[in-house]
Coordinates of C-alpha atoms in Angstrom, one line a residue:
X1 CA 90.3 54.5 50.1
X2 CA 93.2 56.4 49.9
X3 CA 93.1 56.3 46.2
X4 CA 89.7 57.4 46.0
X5 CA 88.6 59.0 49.6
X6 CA 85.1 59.5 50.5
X7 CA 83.2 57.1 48.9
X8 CA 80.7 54.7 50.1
X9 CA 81.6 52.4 47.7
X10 CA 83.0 49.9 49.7
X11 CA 80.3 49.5 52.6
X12 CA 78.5 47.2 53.3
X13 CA 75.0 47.0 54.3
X14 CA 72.6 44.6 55.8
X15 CA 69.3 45.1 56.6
X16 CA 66.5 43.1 58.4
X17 CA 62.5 44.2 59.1
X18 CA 61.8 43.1 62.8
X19 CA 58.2 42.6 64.0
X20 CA 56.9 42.2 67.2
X21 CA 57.7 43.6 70.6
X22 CA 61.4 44.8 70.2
X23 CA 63.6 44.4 73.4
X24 CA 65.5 47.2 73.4
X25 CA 68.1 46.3 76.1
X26 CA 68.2 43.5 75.0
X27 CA 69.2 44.2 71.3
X28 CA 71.9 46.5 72.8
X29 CA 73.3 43.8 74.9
X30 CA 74.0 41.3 71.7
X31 CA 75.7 44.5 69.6
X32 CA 77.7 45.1 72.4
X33 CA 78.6 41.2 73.2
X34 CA 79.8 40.8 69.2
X35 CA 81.7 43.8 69.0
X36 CA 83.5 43.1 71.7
X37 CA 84.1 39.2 70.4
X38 CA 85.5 40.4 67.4
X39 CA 88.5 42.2 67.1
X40 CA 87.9 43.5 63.5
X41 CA 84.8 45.4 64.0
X42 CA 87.5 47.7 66.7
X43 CA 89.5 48.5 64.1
X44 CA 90.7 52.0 62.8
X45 CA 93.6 52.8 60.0
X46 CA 95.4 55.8 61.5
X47 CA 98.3 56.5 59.0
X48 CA 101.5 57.5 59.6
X49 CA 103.4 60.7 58.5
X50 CA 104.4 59.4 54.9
X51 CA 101.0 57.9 54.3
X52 CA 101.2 54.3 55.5
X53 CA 98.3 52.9 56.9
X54 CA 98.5 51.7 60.5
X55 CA 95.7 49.2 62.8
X56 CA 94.8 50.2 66.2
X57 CA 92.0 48.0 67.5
X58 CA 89.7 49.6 70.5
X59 CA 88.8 48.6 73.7
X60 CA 85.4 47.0 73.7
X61 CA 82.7 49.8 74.5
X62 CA 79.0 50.1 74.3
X63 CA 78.0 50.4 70.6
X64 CA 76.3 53.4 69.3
X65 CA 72.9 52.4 67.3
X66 CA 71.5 55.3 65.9
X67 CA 67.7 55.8 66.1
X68 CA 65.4 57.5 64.0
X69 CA 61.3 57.1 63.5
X70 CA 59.6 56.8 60.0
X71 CA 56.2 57.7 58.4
X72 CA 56.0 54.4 56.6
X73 CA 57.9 52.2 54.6
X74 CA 59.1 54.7 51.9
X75 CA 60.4 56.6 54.7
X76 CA 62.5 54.4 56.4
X77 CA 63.6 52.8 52.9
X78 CA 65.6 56.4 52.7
X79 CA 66.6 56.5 56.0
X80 CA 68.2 53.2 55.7
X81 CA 69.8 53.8 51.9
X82 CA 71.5 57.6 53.8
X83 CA 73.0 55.5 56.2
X84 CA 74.0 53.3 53.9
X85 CA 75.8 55.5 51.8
X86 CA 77.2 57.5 54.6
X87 CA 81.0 57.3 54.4
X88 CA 83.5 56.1 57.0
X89 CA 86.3 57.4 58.1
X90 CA 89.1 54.5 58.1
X91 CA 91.0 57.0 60.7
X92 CA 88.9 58.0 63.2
X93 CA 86.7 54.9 62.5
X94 CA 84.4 53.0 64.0
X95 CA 83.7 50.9 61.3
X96 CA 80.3 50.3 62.0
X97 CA 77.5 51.7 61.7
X98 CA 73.9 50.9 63.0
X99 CA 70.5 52.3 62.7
X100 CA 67.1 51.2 64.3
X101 CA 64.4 52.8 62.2
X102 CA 60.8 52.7 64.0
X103 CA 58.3 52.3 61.9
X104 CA 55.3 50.9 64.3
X105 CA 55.2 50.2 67.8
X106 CA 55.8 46.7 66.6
X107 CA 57.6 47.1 63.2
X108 CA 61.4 48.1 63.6
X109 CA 64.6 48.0 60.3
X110 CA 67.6 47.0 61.9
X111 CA 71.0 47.8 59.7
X112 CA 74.3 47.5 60.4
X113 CA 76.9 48.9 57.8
X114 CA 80.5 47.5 57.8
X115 CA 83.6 48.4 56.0
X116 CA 85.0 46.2 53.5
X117 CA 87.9 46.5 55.1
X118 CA 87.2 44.0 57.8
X119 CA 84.4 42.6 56.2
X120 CA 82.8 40.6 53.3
X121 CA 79.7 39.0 52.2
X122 CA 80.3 35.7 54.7
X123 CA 81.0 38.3 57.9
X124 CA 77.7 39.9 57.2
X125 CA 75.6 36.7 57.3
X126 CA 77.9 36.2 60.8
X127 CA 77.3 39.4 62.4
X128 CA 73.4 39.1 61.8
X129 CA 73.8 35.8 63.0
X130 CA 75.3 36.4 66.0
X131 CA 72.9 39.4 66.8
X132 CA 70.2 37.1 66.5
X133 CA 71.3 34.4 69.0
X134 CA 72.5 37.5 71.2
X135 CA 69.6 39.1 70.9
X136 CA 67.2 35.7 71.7
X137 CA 69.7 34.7 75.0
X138 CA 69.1 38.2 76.5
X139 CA 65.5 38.7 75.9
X140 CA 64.8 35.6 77.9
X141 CA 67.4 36.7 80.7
X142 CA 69.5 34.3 79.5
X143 CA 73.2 34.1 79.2
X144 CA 75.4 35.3 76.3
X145 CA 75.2 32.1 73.9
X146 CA 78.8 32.7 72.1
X147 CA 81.5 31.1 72.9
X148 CA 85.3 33.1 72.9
X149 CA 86.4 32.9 69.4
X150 CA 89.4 30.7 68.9
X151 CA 91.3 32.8 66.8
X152 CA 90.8 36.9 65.8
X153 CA 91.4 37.9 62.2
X154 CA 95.1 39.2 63.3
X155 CA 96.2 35.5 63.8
X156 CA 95.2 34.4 60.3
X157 CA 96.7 37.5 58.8
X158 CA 99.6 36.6 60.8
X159 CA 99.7 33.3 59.6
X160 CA 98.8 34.2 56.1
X161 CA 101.7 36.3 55.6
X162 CA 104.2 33.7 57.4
X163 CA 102.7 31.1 54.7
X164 CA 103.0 34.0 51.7
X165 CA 107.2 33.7 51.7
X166 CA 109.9 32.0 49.5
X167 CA 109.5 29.9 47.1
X168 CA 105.7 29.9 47.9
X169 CA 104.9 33.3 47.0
X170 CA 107.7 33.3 44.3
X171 CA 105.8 30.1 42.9
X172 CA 102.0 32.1 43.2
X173 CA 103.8 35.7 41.7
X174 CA 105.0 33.4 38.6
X175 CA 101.8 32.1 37.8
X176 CA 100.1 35.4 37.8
X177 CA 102.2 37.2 35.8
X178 CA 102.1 34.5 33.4
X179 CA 98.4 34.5 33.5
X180 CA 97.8 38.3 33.1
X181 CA 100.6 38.8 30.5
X182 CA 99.8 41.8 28.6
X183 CA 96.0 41.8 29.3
X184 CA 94.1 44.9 28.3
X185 CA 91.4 46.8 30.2
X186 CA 88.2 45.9 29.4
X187 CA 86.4 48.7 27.1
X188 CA 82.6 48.8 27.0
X189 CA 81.3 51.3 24.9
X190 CA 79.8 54.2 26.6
X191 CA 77.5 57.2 26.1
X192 CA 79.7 59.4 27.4
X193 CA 83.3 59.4 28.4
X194 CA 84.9 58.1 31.1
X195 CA 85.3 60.5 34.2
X196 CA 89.0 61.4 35.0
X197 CA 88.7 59.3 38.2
X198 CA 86.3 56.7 39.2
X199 CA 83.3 57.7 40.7
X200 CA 81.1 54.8 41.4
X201 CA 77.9 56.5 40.6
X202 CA 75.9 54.4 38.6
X203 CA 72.8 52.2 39.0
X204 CA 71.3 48.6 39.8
X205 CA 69.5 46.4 37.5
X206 CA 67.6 43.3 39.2
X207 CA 66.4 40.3 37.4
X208 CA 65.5 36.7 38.1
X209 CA 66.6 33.4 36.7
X210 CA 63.5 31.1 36.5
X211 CA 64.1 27.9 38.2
X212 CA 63.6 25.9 34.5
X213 CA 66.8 27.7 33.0
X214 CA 68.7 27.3 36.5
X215 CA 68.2 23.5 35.8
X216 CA 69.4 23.7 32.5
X217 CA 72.4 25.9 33.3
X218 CA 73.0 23.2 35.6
X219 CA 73.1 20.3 33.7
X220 CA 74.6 21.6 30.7
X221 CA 77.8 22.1 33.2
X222 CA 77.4 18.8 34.7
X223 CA 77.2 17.7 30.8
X224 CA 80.7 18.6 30.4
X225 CA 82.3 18.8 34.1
X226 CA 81.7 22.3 35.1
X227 CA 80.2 24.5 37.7
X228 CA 77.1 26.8 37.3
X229 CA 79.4 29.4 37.8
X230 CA 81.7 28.0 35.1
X231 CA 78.9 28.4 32.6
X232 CA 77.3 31.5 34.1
X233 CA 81.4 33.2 33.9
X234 CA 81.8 31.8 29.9
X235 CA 77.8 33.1 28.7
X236 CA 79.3 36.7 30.8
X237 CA 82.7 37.0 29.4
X238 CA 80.8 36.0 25.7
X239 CA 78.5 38.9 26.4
X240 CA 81.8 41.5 27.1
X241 CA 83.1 40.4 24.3
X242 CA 80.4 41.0 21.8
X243 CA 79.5 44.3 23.0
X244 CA 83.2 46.0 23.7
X245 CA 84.5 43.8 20.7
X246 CA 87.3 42.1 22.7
X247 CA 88.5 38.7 23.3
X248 CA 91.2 39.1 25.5
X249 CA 90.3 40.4 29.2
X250 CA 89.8 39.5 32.5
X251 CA 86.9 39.8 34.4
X252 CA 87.3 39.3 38.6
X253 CA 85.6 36.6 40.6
X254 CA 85.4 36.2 44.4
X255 CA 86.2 33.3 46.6
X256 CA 85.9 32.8 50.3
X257 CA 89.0 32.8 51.3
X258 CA 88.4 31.0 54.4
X259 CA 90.7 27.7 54.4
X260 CA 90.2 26.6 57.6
X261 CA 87.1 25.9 59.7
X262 CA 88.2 27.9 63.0
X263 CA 87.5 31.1 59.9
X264 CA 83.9 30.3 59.3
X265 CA 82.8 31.8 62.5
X266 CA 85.1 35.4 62.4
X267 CA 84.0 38.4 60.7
X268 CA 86.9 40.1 58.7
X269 CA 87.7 40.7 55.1
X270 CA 88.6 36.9 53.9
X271 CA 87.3 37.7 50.0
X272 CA 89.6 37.4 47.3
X273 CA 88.9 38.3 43.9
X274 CA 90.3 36.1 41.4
X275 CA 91.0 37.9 37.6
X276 CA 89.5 35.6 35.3
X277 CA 91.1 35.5 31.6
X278 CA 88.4 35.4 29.0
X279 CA 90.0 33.3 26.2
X280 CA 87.5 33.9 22.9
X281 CA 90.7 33.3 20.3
X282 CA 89.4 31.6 17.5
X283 CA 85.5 32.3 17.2
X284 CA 85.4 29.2 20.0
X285 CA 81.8 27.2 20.1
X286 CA 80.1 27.9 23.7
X287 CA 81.2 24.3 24.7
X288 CA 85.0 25.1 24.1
X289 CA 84.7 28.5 25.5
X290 CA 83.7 26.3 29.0
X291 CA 85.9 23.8 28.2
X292 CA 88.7 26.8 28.6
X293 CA 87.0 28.5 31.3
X294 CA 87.0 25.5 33.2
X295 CA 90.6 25.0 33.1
X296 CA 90.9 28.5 33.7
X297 CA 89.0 28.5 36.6
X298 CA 90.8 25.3 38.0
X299 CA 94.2 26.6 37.7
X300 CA 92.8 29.9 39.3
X301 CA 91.3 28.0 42.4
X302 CA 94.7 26.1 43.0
X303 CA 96.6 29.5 43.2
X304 CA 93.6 31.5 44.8
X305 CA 96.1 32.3 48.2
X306 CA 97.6 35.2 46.5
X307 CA 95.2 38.6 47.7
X308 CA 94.7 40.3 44.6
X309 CA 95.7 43.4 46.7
X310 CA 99.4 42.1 46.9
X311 CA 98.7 40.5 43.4
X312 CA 99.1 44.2 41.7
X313 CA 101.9 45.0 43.8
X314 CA 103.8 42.3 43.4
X315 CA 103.3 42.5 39.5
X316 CA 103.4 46.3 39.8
X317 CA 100.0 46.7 37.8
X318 CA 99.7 50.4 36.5
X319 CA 97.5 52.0 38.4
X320 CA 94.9 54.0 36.7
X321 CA 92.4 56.3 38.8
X322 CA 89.6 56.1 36.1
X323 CA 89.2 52.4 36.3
X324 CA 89.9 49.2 38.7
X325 CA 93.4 47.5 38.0
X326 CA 93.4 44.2 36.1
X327 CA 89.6 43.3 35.3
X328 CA 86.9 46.0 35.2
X329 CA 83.5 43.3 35.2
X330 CA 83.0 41.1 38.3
X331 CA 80.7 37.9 38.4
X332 CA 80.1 37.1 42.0
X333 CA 78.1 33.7 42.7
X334 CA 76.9 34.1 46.3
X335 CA 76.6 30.7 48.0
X336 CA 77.1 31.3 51.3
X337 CA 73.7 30.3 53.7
X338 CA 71.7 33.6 54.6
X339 CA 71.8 33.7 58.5
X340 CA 68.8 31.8 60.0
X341 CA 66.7 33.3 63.3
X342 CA 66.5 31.4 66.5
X343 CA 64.1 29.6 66.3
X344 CA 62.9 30.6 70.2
X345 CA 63.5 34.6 68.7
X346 CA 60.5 36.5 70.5
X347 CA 60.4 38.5 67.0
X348 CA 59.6 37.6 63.1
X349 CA 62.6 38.4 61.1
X350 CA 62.4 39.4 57.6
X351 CA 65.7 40.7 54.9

């Protein structure tokens, strides 16, 4: 943020079309009841004279949804995307966000926007969870279904940085900086040149993957001992490299980060981004270019406890405002479950 301030790049957003009669009260009640329970969604980043960032976490307090009626579908598509892109500020926080878009007496958009910065794909599928169930409990004058958390995100920082020490981190530091030895930024060719600093502006492209070429994908990894993400991350790196002309460069892949089981409940940001050497030396056939990014990935995964954050301190990566440090392509393989509806909800829920 501080490195590039006021963007909305790193929100983010989920969405879900309600229908039916909408409890107002009752909706209120749940935001407030998992705001409260989670520590992370209280957080602000005052910073100190010289610059250093510094958590304060609130008191619980009645959330503030936003409102706002539509003219249709269009309309509340752009009322959702504005809130969406709205930026936070990490000082003065919250960082939340929430807006209830009307567009029928029976037809409601919930979204709730979240920082990265205590959040990730995993929390999001939590917090809509845990709305939900909220939500279902007090419409029916029931009581609050959650439990008390058994651990807040500040006790597995805590213990994350206790188990980061010694040889430990000295051991995951080596490794790294073995790995990303003299790696070059990745360089795709462009129309026009790259901005000064890095803006973010640019645009989505959605396509789908048929189930008949999933199931191959699949069993040609299985064929030689490899994930679909294996093969999805060596057909991607192949495609780089043919079109910026490269075959050394990393390209960034997220894990969950969640170790334990007490973590799968908490919403905070447990992501880390693993940089992914592409290794195309030698004109390799597409079955020894898995065969390497297999073993790549494996020795990746068994030294994933490193946050990639620290990673480019520790290795004191060059920091270059017009691009991301280390890998400049990402291949994220989302396979956590979407969060499920009550199934006694009083509403039909819809992404």
């Amino acid at each position: 943020e501080q490195f590039a301030p006021g963007t909305a790049a790193y929100n983010i957003p989920v969405a879900r079309r309600l229908r039916g009669p909408l409890d107002r009260p009752a909706l209120q009640r749940a935001l407030d009841a998992v705001i409260a329970r989670h520590e992370t969604l209280r957080s602000r980043y005052p910073a100190t004279d010289d610059g250093r960032p510094v958590l304060e976490i609130a008191a619980p307090a009645p959330f503030v949804l936003r409102t706002a009626d539509a003219d249709d579908e269009e309309h509340a598509a752009r009322l959702v995307d504005e809130l969406g892109a709205l930026p936070f500020d990490l000082v003065t926080g919250p960082l939340i966000n929430g807006l209830l878009v009307r567009i029928g007496a029976e037809d409601h958009v919930l979204l709730l926007v979240v920082h990265h910065s205590v959040s990730d794909g995993w929390s999001s599928e939590v917090l809509v969870s845990e709305v939900l169930r909220g939500y279902a409990a007090h419409a029916r004058d029931e009581p609050d279904p959650l439990t008390e958390l058994p651990v807040q995100y500040g006790d597995f920082a805590l213990w994350q940085r206790e188990r980061l020490t010694g040889g430990r981190l000295r051991d995951e530091v080596a490794y790294w900086g073995r790995e990303l030895a003299g790696v070059r930024p990745l360089e795709l060719p462009t129309t026009r040149p790259r901005p000064e600093h890095q803006t973010f502006d640019g645009a989505g492209y959605g396509f789908d993957v048929d189930r008949d070429l999933l199931d191959r994908l699949t069993a040609l990894g299985k064929e030689h001992g490899a994930t679909v993400h294996m093969v999805l991350l060596a057909a991607f790196q192949l495609v780089l490299s043919r079109f910026s002309g490269q075959r050394d460069f990393a390209v960034g892949s997220p894990v969950a980060g969640r170790p334990e089981p007490e973590l799968e409940g908490l919403i905070g940001m447990f992501v880390n981004v693993l940089a992914l050497r592409a290794r195309l030396d030698g004109d390799p056939a597409f079955t020894e270019l898995l065969a390497r990014t297999r073993e790549t990935c494996l020795e990746a995964y068994a030294h994933q406890e490193l946050p990639f954050a620290q990673l480019v301190s520790e290795l004191n990566v060059e920091r270059d405002v017009s691009r991301s440090p280390v890998f400049q392509a990402v291949l994220a393989v989302q396979n956590y479950a979407s969060a499920a509806p009550d199934a006694e909800l009083p509403l039909h829920v819809e992404p």
